[in-house]
């Protein structure tokens, strides 16, 4: 009787895990509308809590393999980080101003060192800001975290930017690949090490023809939204498909034209809202001119008279503020929430089993980097 020998076989790999965005558009619209109004009341200081609420909405509605992410950052942390950053940046601005006054004969070049210094500082801030956000991101009870040197990253960014300038923009894909590789080499999910496999040449092959199109669109402006939206879609897909954590990797199927409609909707609102505001201002000024005359013989009021009309100025000021707030809401709705939802819906996670047995590790980073990024106007999500 022949003995049958059984060779153990490894189980088949798990199918790719899907990702989805479950957040309601109406809820996000209410969040940013309320936040914009509170920014006005608090003279802009509510933006730290608004940024935290927006991130929490985006993170907690991003579902990977059935489990949502968590964002544990707090607005108070961002405020303290910003105040510390201002305590450092303001003396630097003041010292540079005093030096520039003394070197007035070189004023034609006085701004160059400041621009270079703050560009480097901005790169440092963006690295540290990403480190802060990553350490506040949790999935399945395990925290993401990041180490590495922000100044080392800034040095690399400066050298790569110089090369981009010297090559008239052609080196941009390689710059993005090199800098993202450095960031991912210092990123972790628990004790699982990250990496980035995207190559500059792959990015270049997909997007090189957009450079001459961008130059043409500077003359034919209606082409510009198409060029930029396509570039961003290509960049998102390339970047996401290069991310690795151990044996797990992402794959995006975002179509090159997936963002066209969102950018055109923003342009439409940016054309419509000023028109509505112009009608409002015209009606307000017309009403003030009509009812502000004591008699028909007084004639039309002069601009000086209108400028002395305090209720009129307050009404116009409120209209202008409403316009700015509405534009901010439009940008956050279409260019933040809608792009996030569309990008997340295009992603699959392959090899997700590698994320199953991960040991929690890593410390929280301070919000100082976020403060610098906010103070230098390079903050992001």
mmCIF file of N, CA and C in Angstrom, residues 295-367:
data_model
loop_
_atom_site.group_PDB
_atom_site.id
_atom_site.type_symbol
_atom_site.label_atom_id
_atom_site.label_comp_id
_atom_site.label_asym_id
_atom_site.label_seq_id
_atom_site.Cartn_x
_atom_site.Cartn_y
_atom_site.Cartn_z
ATOM 1 N N UNK A 295 -33.161 116.067 0.312
ATOM 2 C CA UNK A 295 -34.213 116.481 -0.628
ATOM 3 C C UNK A 295 -33.727 116.230 -2.034
ATOM 4 N N UNK A 296 -34.650 116.363 -2.988
ATOM 5 C CA UNK A 296 -34.274 116.108 -4.380
ATOM 6 C C UNK A 296 -33.298 117.150 -4.878
ATOM 7 N N UNK A 297 -33.347 118.365 -4.254
ATOM 8 C CA UNK A 297 -32.448 119.417 -4.720
ATOM 9 C C UNK A 297 -31.009 119.206 -4.274
ATOM 10 N N UNK A 298 -30.816 118.311 -3.330
ATOM 11 C CA UNK A 298 -29.450 118.103 -2.832
ATOM 12 C C UNK A 298 -28.537 117.500 -3.888
ATOM 13 N N UNK A 299 -29.120 116.829 -4.888
ATOM 14 C CA UNK A 299 -28.310 116.191 -5.906
ATOM 15 C C UNK A 299 -27.727 114.875 -5.400
ATOM 16 N N UNK A 300 -27.060 114.129 -6.265
ATOM 17 C CA UNK A 300 -26.462 112.846 -5.859
ATOM 18 C C UNK A 300 -25.361 113.068 -4.836
ATOM 19 N N UNK A 301 -25.227 112.176 -3.859
ATOM 20 C CA UNK A 301 -24.200 112.344 -2.843
ATOM 21 C C UNK A 301 -22.805 112.109 -3.432
ATOM 22 N N UNK A 302 -21.860 112.847 -2.927
ATOM 23 C CA UNK A 302 -20.478 112.708 -3.385
ATOM 24 C C UNK A 302 -19.833 111.497 -2.717
ATOM 25 N N UNK A 303 -18.708 110.982 -3.280
ATOM 26 C CA UNK A 303 -18.000 109.872 -2.628
ATOM 27 C C UNK A 303 -17.603 110.184 -1.189
ATOM 28 N N UNK A 304 -17.264 111.457 -0.920
ATOM 29 C CA UNK A 304 -16.871 111.820 0.441
ATOM 30 C C UNK A 304 -18.038 111.621 1.411
ATOM 31 N N UNK A 305 -19.237 111.990 0.952
ATOM 32 C CA UNK A 305 -20.412 111.811 1.802
ATOM 33 C C UNK A 305 -20.668 110.331 2.074
ATOM 34 N N UNK A 306 -20.540 109.509 1.022
ATOM 35 C CA UNK A 306 -20.751 108.069 1.199
ATOM 36 C C UNK A 306 -19.725 107.475 2.153
ATOM 37 N N UNK A 307 -18.467 107.930 2.069
ATOM 38 C CA UNK A 307 -17.420 107.408 2.950
ATOM 39 C C UNK A 307 -17.639 107.806 4.398
ATOM 40 N N UNK A 308 -18.379 108.889 4.620
ATOM 41 C CA UNK A 308 -18.694 109.305 5.986
ATOM 42 C C UNK A 308 -19.913 108.583 6.552
ATOM 43 N N UNK A 309 -20.536 107.746 5.735
ATOM 44 C CA UNK A 309 -21.732 107.017 6.151
ATOM 45 C C UNK A 309 -21.307 105.721 6.849
ATOM 46 N N UNK A 310 -21.260 105.735 8.169
ATOM 47 C CA UNK A 310 -20.763 104.593 8.935
ATOM 48 C C UNK A 310 -21.605 103.335 8.704
ATOM 49 N N UNK A 311 -22.947 103.405 8.761
ATOM 50 C CA UNK A 311 -23.737 102.192 8.494
ATOM 51 C C UNK A 311 -23.453 101.600 7.114
ATOM 52 N N UNK A 312 -23.226 102.464 6.120
ATOM 53 C CA UNK A 312 -22.915 101.972 4.777
ATOM 54 C C UNK A 312 -21.589 101.217 4.780
ATOM 55 N N UNK A 313 -20.578 101.791 5.427
ATOM 56 C CA UNK A 313 -19.266 101.138 5.465
ATOM 57 C C UNK A 313 -19.332 99.800 6.191
ATOM 58 N N UNK A 314 -20.111 99.757 7.276
ATOM 59 C CA UNK A 314 -20.263 98.499 8.019
ATOM 60 C C UNK A 314 -20.952 97.449 7.152
ATOM 61 N N UNK A 315 -21.983 97.868 6.434
ATOM 62 C CA UNK A 315 -22.720 96.925 5.573
ATOM 63 C C UNK A 315 -21.826 96.395 4.456
ATOM 64 N N UNK A 316 -21.028 97.282 3.841
ATOM 65 C CA UNK A 316 -20.099 96.842 2.790
ATOM 66 C C UNK A 316 -19.034 95.927 3.369
ATOM 67 N N UNK A 317 -18.548 96.275 4.563
ATOM 68 C CA UNK A 317 -17.538 95.432 5.211
ATOM 69 C C UNK A 317 -18.061 94.034 5.489
ATOM 70 N N UNK A 318 -19.296 93.943 5.966
ATOM 71 C CA UNK A 318 -19.896 92.625 6.214
ATOM 72 C C UNK A 318 -20.039 91.834 4.917
ATOM 73 N N UNK A 319 -20.396 92.518 3.826
ATOM 74 C CA UNK A 319 -20.504 91.830 2.538
ATOM 75 C C UNK A 319 -19.164 91.295 2.069
ATOM 76 N N UNK A 320 -18.108 92.102 2.271
ATOM 77 C CA UNK A 320 -16.773 91.658 1.867
ATOM 78 C C UNK A 320 -16.332 90.453 2.690
ATOM 79 N N UNK A 321 -16.578 90.499 4.004
ATOM 80 C CA UNK A 321 -16.207 89.373 4.868
ATOM 81 C C UNK A 321 -16.977 88.118 4.465
ATOM 82 N N UNK A 322 -18.264 88.282 4.170
ATOM 83 C CA UNK A 322 -19.070 87.131 3.737
ATOM 84 C C UNK A 322 -18.512 86.523 2.457
ATOM 85 N N UNK A 323 -18.021 87.373 1.545
ATOM 86 C CA UNK A 323 -17.434 86.869 0.308
ATOM 87 C C UNK A 323 -16.183 86.046 0.594
ATOM 88 N N UNK A 324 -15.306 86.567 1.444
ATOM 89 C CA UNK A 324 -14.068 85.852 1.773
ATOM 90 C C UNK A 324 -14.382 84.518 2.449
ATOM 91 N N UNK A 325 -15.322 84.520 3.389
ATOM 92 C CA UNK A 325 -15.689 83.287 4.085
ATOM 93 C C UNK A 325 -16.279 82.270 3.111
ATOM 94 N N UNK A 326 -17.119 82.735 2.196
ATOM 95 C CA UNK A 326 -17.728 81.827 1.219
ATOM 96 C C UNK A 326 -16.672 81.201 0.313
ATOM 97 N N UNK A 327 -15.687 81.989 -0.117
ATOM 98 C CA UNK A 327 -14.617 81.455 -0.955
ATOM 99 C C UNK A 327 -13.792 80.411 -0.196
ATOM 100 N N UNK A 328 -13.545 80.663 1.095
ATOM 101 C CA UNK A 328 -12.813 79.678 1.906
ATOM 102 C C UNK A 328 -13.588 78.375 2.037
ATOM 103 N N UNK A 329 -14.903 78.489 2.236
ATOM 104 C CA UNK A 329 -15.741 77.293 2.349
ATOM 105 C C UNK A 329 -15.712 76.504 1.046
ATOM 106 N N UNK A 330 -15.809 77.198 -0.085
ATOM 107 C CA UNK A 330 -15.779 76.530 -1.390
ATOM 108 C C UNK A 330 -14.472 75.774 -1.578
ATOM 109 N N UNK A 331 -13.347 76.399 -1.254
ATOM 110 C CA UNK A 331 -12.055 75.750 -1.437
ATOM 111 C C UNK A 331 -11.917 74.526 -0.548
ATOM 112 N N UNK A 332 -12.357 74.641 0.703
ATOM 113 C CA UNK A 332 -12.245 73.499 1.613
ATOM 114 C C UNK A 332 -13.170 72.367 1.202
ATOM 115 N N UNK A 333 -14.332 72.699 0.669
ATOM 116 C CA UNK A 333 -15.284 71.671 0.275
ATOM 117 C C UNK A 333 -14.811 70.902 -0.948
ATOM 118 N N UNK A 334 -14.399 71.615 -1.992
ATOM 119 C CA UNK A 334 -14.053 70.954 -3.250
ATOM 120 C C UNK A 334 -12.600 70.491 -3.296
ATOM 121 N N UNK A 335 -11.674 71.343 -2.856
ATOM 122 C CA UNK A 335 -10.253 71.035 -3.014
ATOM 123 C C UNK A 335 -9.660 70.289 -1.837
ATOM 124 N N UNK A 336 -10.429 70.109 -0.780
ATOM 125 C CA UNK A 336 -9.948 69.333 0.361
ATOM 126 C C UNK A 336 -10.808 68.087 0.555
ATOM 127 N N UNK A 337 -12.072 68.293 0.903
ATOM 128 C CA UNK A 337 -12.929 67.150 1.190
ATOM 129 C C UNK A 337 -13.199 66.284 -0.048
ATOM 130 N N UNK A 338 -13.604 66.921 -1.150
ATOM 131 C CA UNK A 338 -13.984 66.145 -2.338
ATOM 132 C C UNK A 338 -12.783 65.460 -2.981
ATOM 133 N N UNK A 339 -11.645 66.150 -3.019
ATOM 134 C CA UNK A 339 -10.444 65.494 -3.559
ATOM 135 C C UNK A 339 -10.025 64.337 -2.665
ATOM 136 N N UNK A 340 -10.083 64.545 -1.342
ATOM 137 C CA UNK A 340 -9.744 63.476 -0.397
ATOM 138 C C UNK A 340 -10.636 62.257 -0.641
ATOM 139 N N UNK A 341 -11.948 62.483 -0.739
ATOM 140 C CA UNK A 341 -12.881 61.373 -0.926
ATOM 141 C C UNK A 341 -12.614 60.642 -2.238
ATOM 142 N N UNK A 342 -12.339 61.390 -3.296
ATOM 143 C CA UNK A 342 -12.109 60.774 -4.599
ATOM 144 C C UNK A 342 -10.805 59.984 -4.611
ATOM 145 N N UNK A 343 -9.775 60.521 -3.978
ATOM 146 C CA UNK A 343 -8.479 59.837 -3.946
ATOM 147 C C UNK A 343 -8.567 58.582 -3.080
ATOM 148 N N UNK A 344 -9.160 58.696 -1.903
ATOM 149 C CA UNK A 344 -9.279 57.541 -1.007
ATOM 150 C C UNK A 344 -10.062 56.419 -1.681
ATOM 151 N N UNK A 345 -11.102 56.756 -2.409
ATOM 152 C CA UNK A 345 -11.894 55.734 -3.086
ATOM 153 C C UNK A 345 -11.172 55.014 -4.199
ATOM 154 N N UNK A 346 -10.009 55.533 -4.616
ATOM 155 C CA UNK A 346 -9.258 54.897 -5.701
ATOM 156 C C UNK A 346 -8.177 53.933 -5.200
ATOM 157 N N UNK A 347 -8.048 53.781 -3.882
ATOM 158 C CA UNK A 347 -6.909 53.068 -3.315
ATOM 159 C C UNK A 347 -7.285 51.657 -2.872
ATOM 160 N N UNK A 348 -6.383 50.715 -3.123
ATOM 161 C CA UNK A 348 -6.464 49.366 -2.572
ATOM 162 C C UNK A 348 -5.178 49.082 -1.807
ATOM 163 N N UNK A 349 -5.290 48.269 -0.753
ATOM 164 C CA UNK A 349 -4.128 47.902 0.049
ATOM 165 C C UNK A 349 -3.813 46.432 -0.211
ATOM 166 N N UNK A 350 -2.660 46.165 -0.764
ATOM 167 C CA UNK A 350 -2.213 44.798 -1.032
ATOM 168 C C UNK A 350 -1.286 44.330 0.102
ATOM 169 N N UNK A 351 -1.379 43.038 0.424
ATOM 170 C CA UNK A 351 -0.532 42.489 1.486
ATOM 171 C C UNK A 351 -0.896 43.024 2.851
ATOM 172 N N UNK A 352 -2.192 43.247 3.084
ATOM 173 C CA UNK A 352 -2.602 43.854 4.346
ATOM 174 C C UNK A 352 -2.337 42.949 5.537
ATOM 175 N N UNK A 353 -2.111 41.663 5.304
ATOM 176 C CA UNK A 353 -1.796 40.744 6.409
ATOM 177 C C UNK A 353 -0.533 41.175 7.139
ATOM 178 N N UNK A 354 0.368 41.894 6.434
ATOM 179 C CA UNK A 354 1.608 42.352 7.070
ATOM 180 C C UNK A 354 1.333 43.365 8.175
ATOM 181 N N UNK A 355 0.136 43.963 8.173
ATOM 182 C CA UNK A 355 -0.204 44.957 9.188
ATOM 183 C C UNK A 355 -0.936 44.350 10.380
ATOM 184 N N UNK A 356 -1.070 43.021 10.394
ATOM 185 C CA UNK A 356 -1.885 42.382 11.426
ATOM 186 C C UNK A 356 -1.152 42.265 12.759
ATOM 187 N N UNK A 357 0.081 41.839 12.744
ATOM 188 C CA UNK A 357 0.826 41.597 13.978
ATOM 189 C C UNK A 357 1.900 42.655 14.154
ATOM 190 N N UNK A 358 1.464 43.838 14.510
ATOM 191 C CA UNK A 358 2.374 44.972 14.646
ATOM 192 C C UNK A 358 2.398 45.411 16.108
ATOM 193 N N UNK A 359 3.582 45.663 16.602
ATOM 194 C CA UNK A 359 3.752 46.115 17.982
ATOM 195 C C UNK A 359 3.748 47.633 18.043
ATOM 196 N N UNK A 360 2.990 48.184 18.964
ATOM 197 C CA UNK A 360 2.931 49.636 19.115
ATOM 198 C C UNK A 360 4.291 50.188 19.504
ATOM 199 N N UNK A 361 4.630 51.318 18.913
ATOM 200 C CA UNK A 361 5.949 51.907 19.152
ATOM 201 C C UNK A 361 5.902 53.376 18.735
ATOM 202 N N UNK A 362 6.857 54.160 19.223
ATOM 203 C CA UNK A 362 6.958 55.549 18.788
ATOM 204 C C UNK A 362 6.391 56.523 19.800
ATOM 205 N N UNK A 363 6.997 57.696 19.863
ATOM 206 C CA UNK A 363 6.570 58.757 20.775
ATOM 207 C C UNK A 363 5.856 59.868 20.014
ATOM 208 N N UNK A 364 5.069 60.639 20.746
ATOM 209 C CA UNK A 364 4.388 61.783 20.155
ATOM 210 C C UNK A 364 5.383 62.886 19.847
ATOM 211 N N UNK A 365 5.174 63.580 18.728
ATOM 212 C CA UNK A 365 6.005 64.732 18.365
ATOM 213 C C UNK A 365 5.282 66.011 18.778
ATOM 214 N N UNK A 366 6.056 67.058 19.044
ATOM 215 C CA UNK A 366 5.460 68.335 19.432
ATOM 216 C C UNK A 366 4.836 69.016 18.221
ATOM 217 N N UNK A 367 3.993 70.012 18.506
ATOM 218 C CA UNK A 367 3.319 70.749 17.440
ATOM 219 C C UNK A 367 4.119 71.963 16.990
#
